Short mmCIF file of C-alpha atoms in Angstrom, two decimals:
data_model
loop_
_atom_site.label_atom_id
_atom_site.label_comp_id
_atom_site.label_asym_id
_atom_site.label_seq_id
_atom_site.Cartn_x
_atom_site.Cartn_y
_atom_site.Cartn_z
CA MET A 120 -0.01 0.02 -0.04
CA ILE A 121 1.62 3.25 -1.04
CA PRO A 122 1.77 6.05 1.66
CA GLY A 123 -0.80 8.83 1.32
CA ILE A 124 1.46 11.84 1.20
CA ASN A 125 -0.89 14.04 -0.40
CA ARG A 126 -3.57 13.93 2.25
CA PRO A 127 -3.39 15.26 5.79
CA SER A 128 -3.60 12.01 7.80
CA ALA A 129 -0.38 10.98 9.27
CA VAL A 130 1.41 9.12 12.06
CA HIS A 131 3.81 11.20 14.11
CA VAL A 132 6.57 9.47 16.07
CA SER A 133 8.89 11.02 18.61
CA LYS A 134 12.31 9.24 18.47
CA THR A 135 13.15 11.15 21.59
CA ALA A 136 10.28 9.58 23.63
CA VAL A 137 11.31 6.17 22.57
CA LEU A 138 15.02 6.88 23.55
CA ASN A 139 13.87 8.33 26.99
CA ASN A 140 11.61 5.27 27.64
CA TYR A 141 14.54 2.92 26.70
CA HIS A 142 16.94 4.65 29.08
CA LYS A 143 14.42 4.81 31.92
CA ILE A 144 13.46 1.15 31.75
CA LYS A 145 17.22 0.17 31.24
CA ASP A 146 18.18 2.20 34.43
CA ALA A 147 15.51 0.34 36.50
CA LEU A 148 16.68 -3.07 35.47
CA PRO A 149 19.36 -4.98 37.44
CA GLU A 150 22.93 -3.56 36.65
CA GLY A 151 24.55 -5.32 33.72
CA THR A 152 21.25 -6.40 31.97
CA LYS A 153 21.44 -6.60 28.32
CA VAL A 154 18.54 -4.74 26.51
CA LEU A 155 17.32 -6.18 23.36
CA ALA A 156 14.87 -3.85 21.45
CA VAL A 157 11.93 -5.65 19.98
CA VAL A 158 11.26 -3.95 16.65
CA LYS A 159 9.23 -6.51 15.02
CA ALA A 160 6.06 -5.55 13.06
CA ASP A 161 7.90 -2.33 11.77
CA ALA A 162 8.51 -1.39 15.48
CA TYR A 163 4.83 -1.99 16.36
CA GLY A 164 3.81 0.47 13.59
CA HIS A 165 6.41 3.17 14.68
CA GLY A 166 9.01 2.40 11.99
CA ALA A 167 11.68 -0.18 12.50
CA VAL A 168 14.60 1.34 10.56
CA PRO A 169 14.59 4.89 11.84
CA LEU A 170 14.00 3.82 15.46
CA SER A 171 16.62 0.92 15.40
CA LEU A 172 19.22 3.42 13.89
CA ALA A 173 18.41 5.81 16.81
CA LEU A 174 18.55 3.06 19.40
CA SER A 175 21.87 1.77 17.84
CA GLU A 176 23.38 5.13 18.48
CA SER A 177 22.15 5.06 22.09
CA GLY A 178 23.92 1.80 22.83
CA VAL A 179 21.25 -0.82 22.66
CA ASP A 180 22.71 -4.31 22.89
CA GLY A 181 20.65 -6.09 20.10
CA PHE A 182 17.36 -6.11 18.28
CA CYS A 183 14.57 -8.73 18.08
CA VAL A 184 12.25 -9.36 15.15
CA ALA A 185 9.81 -11.89 14.08
CA ILE A 186 10.84 -12.89 10.68
CA SER A 187 13.93 -13.09 8.63
CA ASP A 188 12.79 -10.30 6.14
CA GLU A 189 12.61 -7.84 9.04
CA ALA A 190 16.19 -8.75 10.09
CA ARG A 191 17.47 -8.33 6.64
CA GLU A 192 15.84 -4.90 6.27
CA LEU A 193 17.78 -3.82 9.47
CA ARG A 194 21.02 -5.30 8.33
CA GLN A 195 20.56 -3.47 4.83
CA ALA A 196 19.93 -0.23 6.74
CA GLY A 197 23.21 -0.49 8.52
CA ILE A 198 22.35 -2.06 11.87
CA ILE A 199 25.51 -3.99 13.08
CA GLU A 200 24.37 -5.12 16.48
CA PRO A 201 23.10 -8.66 17.13
CA LEU A 202 19.82 -9.51 15.44
CA TYR A 203 17.59 -12.23 16.77
CA ILE A 204 14.52 -13.70 14.95
CA LEU A 205 12.02 -14.75 17.62
CA GLY A 206 9.91 -16.85 15.17
CA LEU A 207 10.86 -19.93 13.41
CA THR A 208 12.58 -19.81 9.99
CA PRO A 209 12.95 -22.36 7.24
CA ALA A 210 16.17 -24.52 7.37
CA GLU A 211 16.77 -23.51 3.71
CA GLU A 212 17.25 -19.85 4.92
CA ALA A 213 19.79 -20.81 7.73
CA TRP A 214 23.05 -20.36 5.90
CA ASN A 215 22.17 -17.10 4.17
CA LEU A 216 21.21 -15.82 7.78
CA ALA A 217 24.40 -17.17 9.18
CA GLN A 218 26.32 -15.18 6.64
CA GLU A 219 24.60 -11.97 7.84
CA GLU A 220 25.25 -12.95 11.56
CA ILE A 221 21.40 -13.09 12.24
CA GLY A 222 20.38 -15.42 14.99
CA VAL A 223 17.62 -17.94 14.72
CA THR A 224 15.20 -19.49 17.08
CA VAL A 225 15.42 -23.37 17.34
CA SER A 226 12.81 -25.71 18.89
CA SER A 227 13.67 -29.09 17.55
CA LEU A 228 16.57 -31.36 16.73
CA ASP A 229 15.13 -32.21 13.33
CA TYR A 230 15.64 -28.55 12.41
CA LEU A 231 19.23 -28.65 13.44
CA LYS A 232 19.83 -31.97 11.54
CA LYS A 233 18.29 -30.39 8.40
CA VAL A 234 20.51 -27.39 8.84
CA ILE A 235 23.62 -29.43 9.08
CA ALA A 236 22.54 -31.53 5.98
CA LEU A 237 22.23 -28.31 4.09
CA ALA A 238 25.52 -26.74 5.27
CA PRO A 239 28.28 -25.80 2.76
CA ASN A 240 31.65 -27.48 3.00
CA GLN A 241 33.03 -24.34 4.67
CA VAL A 242 31.30 -21.57 6.55
CA ASP A 243 32.53 -18.14 7.36
CA HIS A 244 30.18 -17.67 10.18
CA PRO A 245 28.46 -20.36 12.31
CA LEU A 246 24.70 -20.37 12.59
CA LEU A 247 23.72 -18.40 15.70
CA ILE A 248 21.29 -20.41 17.76
CA HIS A 249 18.61 -19.31 20.33
CA LEU A 250 17.03 -22.32 21.99
CA LYS A 251 13.34 -21.75 22.97
CA ALA A 252 12.00 -23.26 26.13
CA ASP A 253 8.25 -23.57 26.46
CA THR A 254 7.35 -23.06 30.09
CA GLY A 255 3.70 -22.33 29.69
CA MET A 256 3.07 -20.26 26.56
CA GLY A 257 2.25 -23.23 24.55
CA ARG A 258 3.46 -21.67 21.28
CA ILE A 259 7.01 -22.99 20.30
CA GLY A 260 9.74 -24.55 22.33
CA LEU A 261 10.70 -27.58 24.37
CA ASN A 262 9.37 -27.97 27.82
CA GLN A 263 11.88 -30.52 29.17
CA ALA A 264 15.48 -29.89 30.06
CA GLU A 265 16.60 -33.23 28.81
CA ASP A 266 15.11 -32.42 25.29
CA LEU A 267 16.93 -29.06 25.34
CA GLN A 268 20.16 -30.84 26.38
CA ILE A 269 19.96 -33.11 23.39
CA LEU A 270 20.02 -30.04 21.23
CA ILE A 271 22.91 -28.39 23.28
CA ASP A 272 24.90 -31.70 22.76
CA PHE A 273 24.31 -31.72 19.03
CA ILE A 274 25.41 -28.06 18.84
CA SER A 275 28.53 -29.06 20.76
CA ASP A 276 29.31 -31.78 18.25
CA HIS A 277 29.03 -29.32 15.29
CA GLN A 278 30.68 -26.15 16.79
CA ASP A 279 32.32 -25.32 13.40
CA TYR A 280 28.88 -24.75 12.15
CA LEU A 281 26.69 -23.86 15.03
CA GLN A 282 26.97 -21.51 17.99
CA LEU A 283 24.50 -21.48 20.88
CA GLU A 284 23.97 -17.76 21.81
CA SER A 285 21.00 -17.86 24.29
CA VAL A 286 18.24 -19.95 25.88
CA PHE A 287 15.01 -18.17 26.50
CA THR A 288 11.38 -18.36 27.22
CA HIS A 289 8.27 -16.10 27.11
CA PHE A 290 5.73 -15.55 29.93
CA ALA A 291 1.94 -15.73 29.09
CA THR A 292 0.54 -13.76 31.97
CA ALA A 293 3.16 -11.16 33.06
CA ASP A 294 0.82 -8.38 32.10
CA THR A 295 -2.35 -9.51 33.78
CA VAL A 296 -3.29 -9.02 37.37
CA SER A 297 -5.57 -11.94 38.74
CA ASP A 298 -4.15 -14.23 41.38
CA TYR A 299 -4.47 -17.05 38.87
CA ASP A 300 -2.52 -15.25 36.29
CA GLN A 301 0.17 -14.26 38.69
CA GLU A 302 0.50 -17.93 39.78
CA ILE A 303 0.90 -19.06 36.25
CA MET A 304 3.69 -16.51 35.88
CA ASN A 305 5.43 -17.76 39.06
CA GLN A 306 5.05 -21.20 37.76
CA GLN A 307 6.71 -20.42 34.50
CA ASN A 308 9.62 -18.56 36.28
CA GLN A 309 10.11 -21.56 38.48
CA ALA A 310 10.01 -23.97 35.42
CA PHE A 311 12.59 -21.98 33.52
CA GLN A 312 14.86 -21.78 36.51
CA ALA A 313 14.70 -25.61 37.02
CA ILE A 314 15.54 -26.03 33.36
CA ARG A 315 18.29 -23.63 33.49
CA ALA A 316 19.84 -25.56 36.52
CA LYS A 317 19.83 -28.85 34.65
CA LEU A 318 21.47 -27.83 31.45
CA ASP A 319 25.20 -28.44 30.89
CA PHE A 320 27.19 -26.28 28.73
CA SER A 321 30.66 -27.57 29.56
CA GLN A 322 31.42 -28.87 26.02
CA LEU A 323 30.64 -25.54 24.43
CA LYS A 324 33.16 -23.01 23.61
CA GLN A 325 31.22 -20.27 25.29
CA HIS A 326 28.23 -20.18 27.54
CA PRO A 327 24.84 -18.79 26.39
CA PHE A 328 22.99 -16.09 28.01
CA PHE A 329 19.45 -16.50 29.35
CA HIS A 330 16.39 -14.17 28.97
CA GLN A 331 12.78 -14.40 29.88
CA SER A 332 11.70 -10.63 30.50
CA ASN A 333 9.40 -8.95 28.12
CA SER A 334 8.17 -5.40 28.64
CA ALA A 335 5.56 -6.47 31.46
CA LEU A 336 8.13 -8.31 33.37
CA SER A 337 10.81 -5.59 33.02
CA LEU A 338 8.25 -3.06 34.25
CA TRP A 339 6.60 -4.88 37.12
CA HIS A 340 8.87 -7.68 38.02
CA PRO A 341 12.46 -6.42 37.23
CA ASP A 342 13.90 -8.84 39.86
CA LEU A 343 12.98 -11.72 37.64
CA THR A 344 15.25 -10.47 34.90
CA LEU A 345 18.02 -12.74 33.96
CA ASP A 346 21.00 -11.77 31.72
CA ALA A 347 18.83 -9.75 29.16
CA ALA A 348 15.49 -8.15 28.81
CA ARG A 349 13.35 -7.94 25.56
CA LEU A 350 11.67 -4.38 25.38
CA GLY A 351 8.84 -4.06 23.05
CA ILE A 352 5.58 -2.10 23.75
CA ALA A 353 6.87 -0.37 26.79
CA MET A 354 9.61 1.16 24.87
CA TYR A 355 7.05 2.90 22.73
CA GLY A 356 5.37 4.43 25.91
CA VAL A 357 2.34 2.18 26.01
CA ASN A 358 0.91 0.46 29.11
CA THR A 359 0.71 -3.18 28.20
CA THR A 360 -2.19 -3.78 30.64
CA ASN A 361 -4.58 -1.15 29.33
CA TYR A 362 -4.45 0.59 32.77
CA ASP A 363 -5.15 -2.58 34.76
CA LEU A 364 -1.85 -1.97 36.49
CA ASP A 365 -0.44 1.44 37.14
CA LEU A 366 3.01 1.96 35.54
CA PRO A 367 5.93 1.91 38.23
CA TYR A 368 7.22 5.13 36.49
CA SER A 369 6.07 7.40 33.74
CA LEU A 370 6.67 6.65 30.15
CA GLU A 371 6.19 8.82 27.12
CA ALA A 372 3.78 7.73 24.44
CA ALA A 373 5.91 7.99 21.27
CA LEU A 374 3.05 7.88 18.52
CA SER A 375 0.37 10.28 17.68
CA LEU A 376 -2.24 10.06 14.83
CA THR A 377 -3.62 13.18 13.25
CA THR A 378 -5.66 14.32 10.32
CA GLU A 379 -7.69 17.35 9.28
CA ILE A 380 -11.35 18.34 8.49
CA VAL A 381 -11.74 17.94 4.70
CA TYR A 382 -15.45 18.63 4.62
CA CYS A 383 -18.03 20.27 6.88
CA LYS A 384 -21.71 20.63 6.49
CA LYS A 385 -24.68 21.40 8.50
CA VAL A 386 -27.54 18.58 8.38
CA ALA A 387 -31.10 18.72 9.10
CA PRO A 388 -32.88 16.69 11.87
CA GLY A 389 -33.44 13.13 10.73
CA GLN A 390 -30.63 13.08 8.10
CA THR A 391 -28.69 9.81 8.33
CA ILE A 392 -24.93 9.42 8.14
CA SER A 393 -22.86 6.78 6.67
CA TYR A 394 -23.39 3.03 5.63
CA GLY A 395 -26.45 1.39 7.02
CA ALA A 396 -27.94 4.68 8.02
CA THR A 397 -27.18 3.77 11.58
CA TYR A 398 -26.85 7.35 12.84
CA GLN A 399 -29.64 9.86 12.50
CA ALA A 400 -29.23 13.59 13.42
CA GLU A 401 -31.56 14.57 16.35
CA SER A 402 -31.39 18.23 15.47
CA GLN A 403 -29.48 20.56 13.17
CA GLU A 404 -25.83 19.36 13.56
CA TRP A 405 -22.44 20.19 12.17
CA ILE A 406 -20.90 17.07 10.54
CA ALA A 407 -17.37 16.92 9.49
CA THR A 408 -15.65 14.41 7.15
CA LEU A 409 -12.09 13.04 8.12
CA PRO A 410 -9.92 11.47 5.43
CA ILE A 411 -9.16 8.30 7.52
CA GLY A 412 -10.81 4.86 7.72
CA TYR A 413 -10.34 1.26 8.37
CA ALA A 414 -7.99 0.93 5.34
CA ASP A 415 -5.56 3.08 7.42
CA GLY A 416 -5.96 0.88 10.50
CA TRP A 417 -8.63 3.03 12.29
CA PRO A 418 -11.10 0.28 13.51
CA ARG A 419 -14.48 0.08 12.11
CA CYS A 420 -15.79 -0.43 15.72
CA MET A 421 -14.74 3.09 16.64
CA THR A 422 -18.30 4.59 16.11
CA GLY A 423 -19.16 6.75 19.12
CA PHE A 424 -15.53 7.21 20.14
CA GLU A 425 -14.58 10.78 20.61
CA VAL A 426 -11.66 12.46 18.77
CA LEU A 427 -10.36 15.89 19.58
CA VAL A 428 -10.89 19.13 17.53
CA ASP A 429 -9.65 22.33 19.15
CA GLY A 430 -9.67 20.59 22.45
CA HIS A 431 -13.21 19.46 22.18
CA PRO A 432 -14.13 15.80 22.23
CA CYS A 433 -16.18 15.13 19.00
CA PRO A 434 -17.98 11.62 18.59
CA ILE A 435 -17.49 9.49 15.44
CA VAL A 436 -21.02 9.24 13.94
CA GLY A 437 -22.14 6.55 11.62
CA ARG A 438 -20.04 3.68 10.58
CA VAL A 439 -16.23 4.09 9.90
CA CYS A 440 -15.87 3.75 6.25
CA MET A 441 -12.74 2.24 4.40
CA ASP A 442 -11.16 5.74 3.68
CA GLN A 443 -13.14 8.26 5.64
CA CYS A 444 -15.30 8.75 8.72
CA MET A 445 -17.51 11.35 10.02
CA ILE A 446 -17.66 13.26 13.34
CA ARG A 447 -20.20 15.53 15.02
CA LEU A 448 -18.81 19.05 15.90
CA PRO A 449 -20.08 21.52 18.57
CA HIS A 450 -20.14 24.22 15.86
CA HIS A 451 -18.73 25.00 12.38
CA TYR A 452 -14.94 24.52 11.85
CA PRO A 453 -13.20 25.35 8.74
CA ILE A 454 -11.64 22.81 6.21
CA GLY A 455 -8.04 22.17 7.41
CA THR A 456 -8.81 22.27 11.18
CA PRO A 457 -6.59 19.70 12.81
CA VAL A 458 -8.02 16.60 14.42
CA THR A 459 -6.18 14.30 16.84
CA LEU A 460 -7.24 10.61 16.99
CA ILE A 461 -4.10 9.63 19.10
CA GLY A 462 -2.19 12.10 21.17
CA HIS A 463 -2.43 15.67 22.59
CA ASN A 464 -4.78 18.26 21.43
CA LYS A 465 -4.71 21.37 23.68
CA ASP A 466 -5.24 20.18 27.18
CA LYS A 467 -6.79 16.85 26.19
CA VAL A 468 -5.21 13.63 25.23
CA ILE A 469 -6.15 10.37 23.67
CA ALA A 470 -3.93 7.48 24.58
CA VAL A 471 -3.53 4.16 22.57
CA GLU A 472 -4.75 2.51 25.74
CA ASP A 473 -7.97 4.40 25.40
CA ILE A 474 -8.58 3.21 21.79
CA ALA A 475 -7.64 -0.45 22.84
CA LYS A 476 -10.13 -0.50 25.71
CA TYR A 477 -12.91 0.97 23.39
CA ALA A 478 -12.30 -1.50 20.77
CA ASN A 479 -11.99 -4.39 23.34
CA THR A 480 -8.39 -5.22 22.31
CA ILE A 481 -4.83 -4.36 23.23
CA GLY A 482 -2.56 -1.44 22.35
CA HIS A 483 -0.35 -3.79 20.31
CA GLU A 484 -3.08 -4.51 17.82
CA ILE A 485 -4.11 -0.93 17.42
CA LEU A 486 -0.45 0.14 16.77
CA CYS A 487 0.42 -2.78 14.45
CA GLY A 488 -2.82 -2.11 12.50
CA LEU A 489 -1.92 1.42 11.47
CA SER A 490 -1.24 0.77 7.78
CA ASN A 491 1.61 2.04 5.82
CA ARG A 492 -0.89 4.36 3.82
CA LEU A 493 -0.34 6.55 6.71
CA PRO A 494 2.94 8.36 6.36
CA ARG A 495 5.28 8.25 9.22
CA ILE A 496 6.79 11.60 10.31
CA TYR A 497 9.59 11.54 12.79
CA HIS A 498 10.40 14.18 15.35
#
C-alpha cells in the first residue's frame, strides 16, 4: 500500500520519547542487564529502521524481530548489532542468515539436523542459535530440560557450524493481574529456573545467556530479569495492561495520529450518516468528514469514540468507512482544522490504551494495525 503523502492523515513518531523510555527502563533493570529492543512488525507500527538506527546510536545491545525479512531490512539499513529472529525460520534460509550474522530460534532437533545437512563445506560464520524453552506459553519451544540438552549436545558436536547464543522463554501472563495469572507467571519462572539449573554447557566454547523478561516483566517484575530483557511495547510508551496496572514510573507515548477536516456541513434533523444509515441527526448538527478509515487501521468499531478538535471531544457518527469517517462538531470548523485521533490536542489527550479499551483489544493490535498508507513523520 502506497503512503498517502497528499492527504493530511499521518502518524507522528517521537524518537526522543522512544529513547527516553529505553533509558528509563534500562536504568530500572538490574545492573549489567542486556537490553534487546523488540522492533518486529515495523517496531509496532512506529517504523523499525529509523528507530533502530536511533537506538543503535544510544547503545542498545541488540534487536529482536519476528521474521527473517525484518532482520535483513535492518542489516541493509546499517544495523550492526546482534539481531535475533523470535519466530521459526525455514532451514533453507539458515546459511544465508548465518552469513549476515542473524540469530535464529530453534525448537527441535530435526531442524538442526536439516540445517547441518544443508551446510556448505566451509562456512565463514556459524549459525547463531537461540533455543526456545516452552514453560507455559504453549506456542513454540521444548518444555523438558532433557530435550533441550539433546539440542545442546548436538550443537557442541557441530561447533564449526553452530553456535549457541542464548536460551530463552516467554511468559503468558506477566501483564495480567488476577491471582491465577500471577500464579501462572510464578510457575513459568520456576520452570525456567529448573530447566536452567539442569542444562550442561561444559562442552561449548562459550556459555549462552538467558532471557525471559518482556516489557511487562521488565516493568513490574524487574527482579525476575536474567541476563537480558526484551523491550517491546513499553519502549514505545504504552501500558501493556490497558491501565489494569499502574506503571511503576512514567513513560512517554511515542506515537500520535492526526488528520484534518476535509469537509464540513450542517445537516437537518433526521438526516442519516454513513453506511447502513445507523446514525440519525436529532437536531441541526455540524458534521465533518475526516480522510481516514479502516484501510488506514482506524478500526471500524470506533463509532461513538470521541476524537479531539480544538480541544473538544467530538464523537464519530455513523459507521467508519474504508477511507473516511464522520464526526459531530459542537459548531462549524473550517476545512483544514487539525483533528487528533491519538495524542495531545490542547489540554486533552487520547492514548492508545483508550482506543484499545474501546475496541476491546490491546494497544499492540491498534499500533500494528496502522497501515503504511499513513506516512510516518519523525520528530
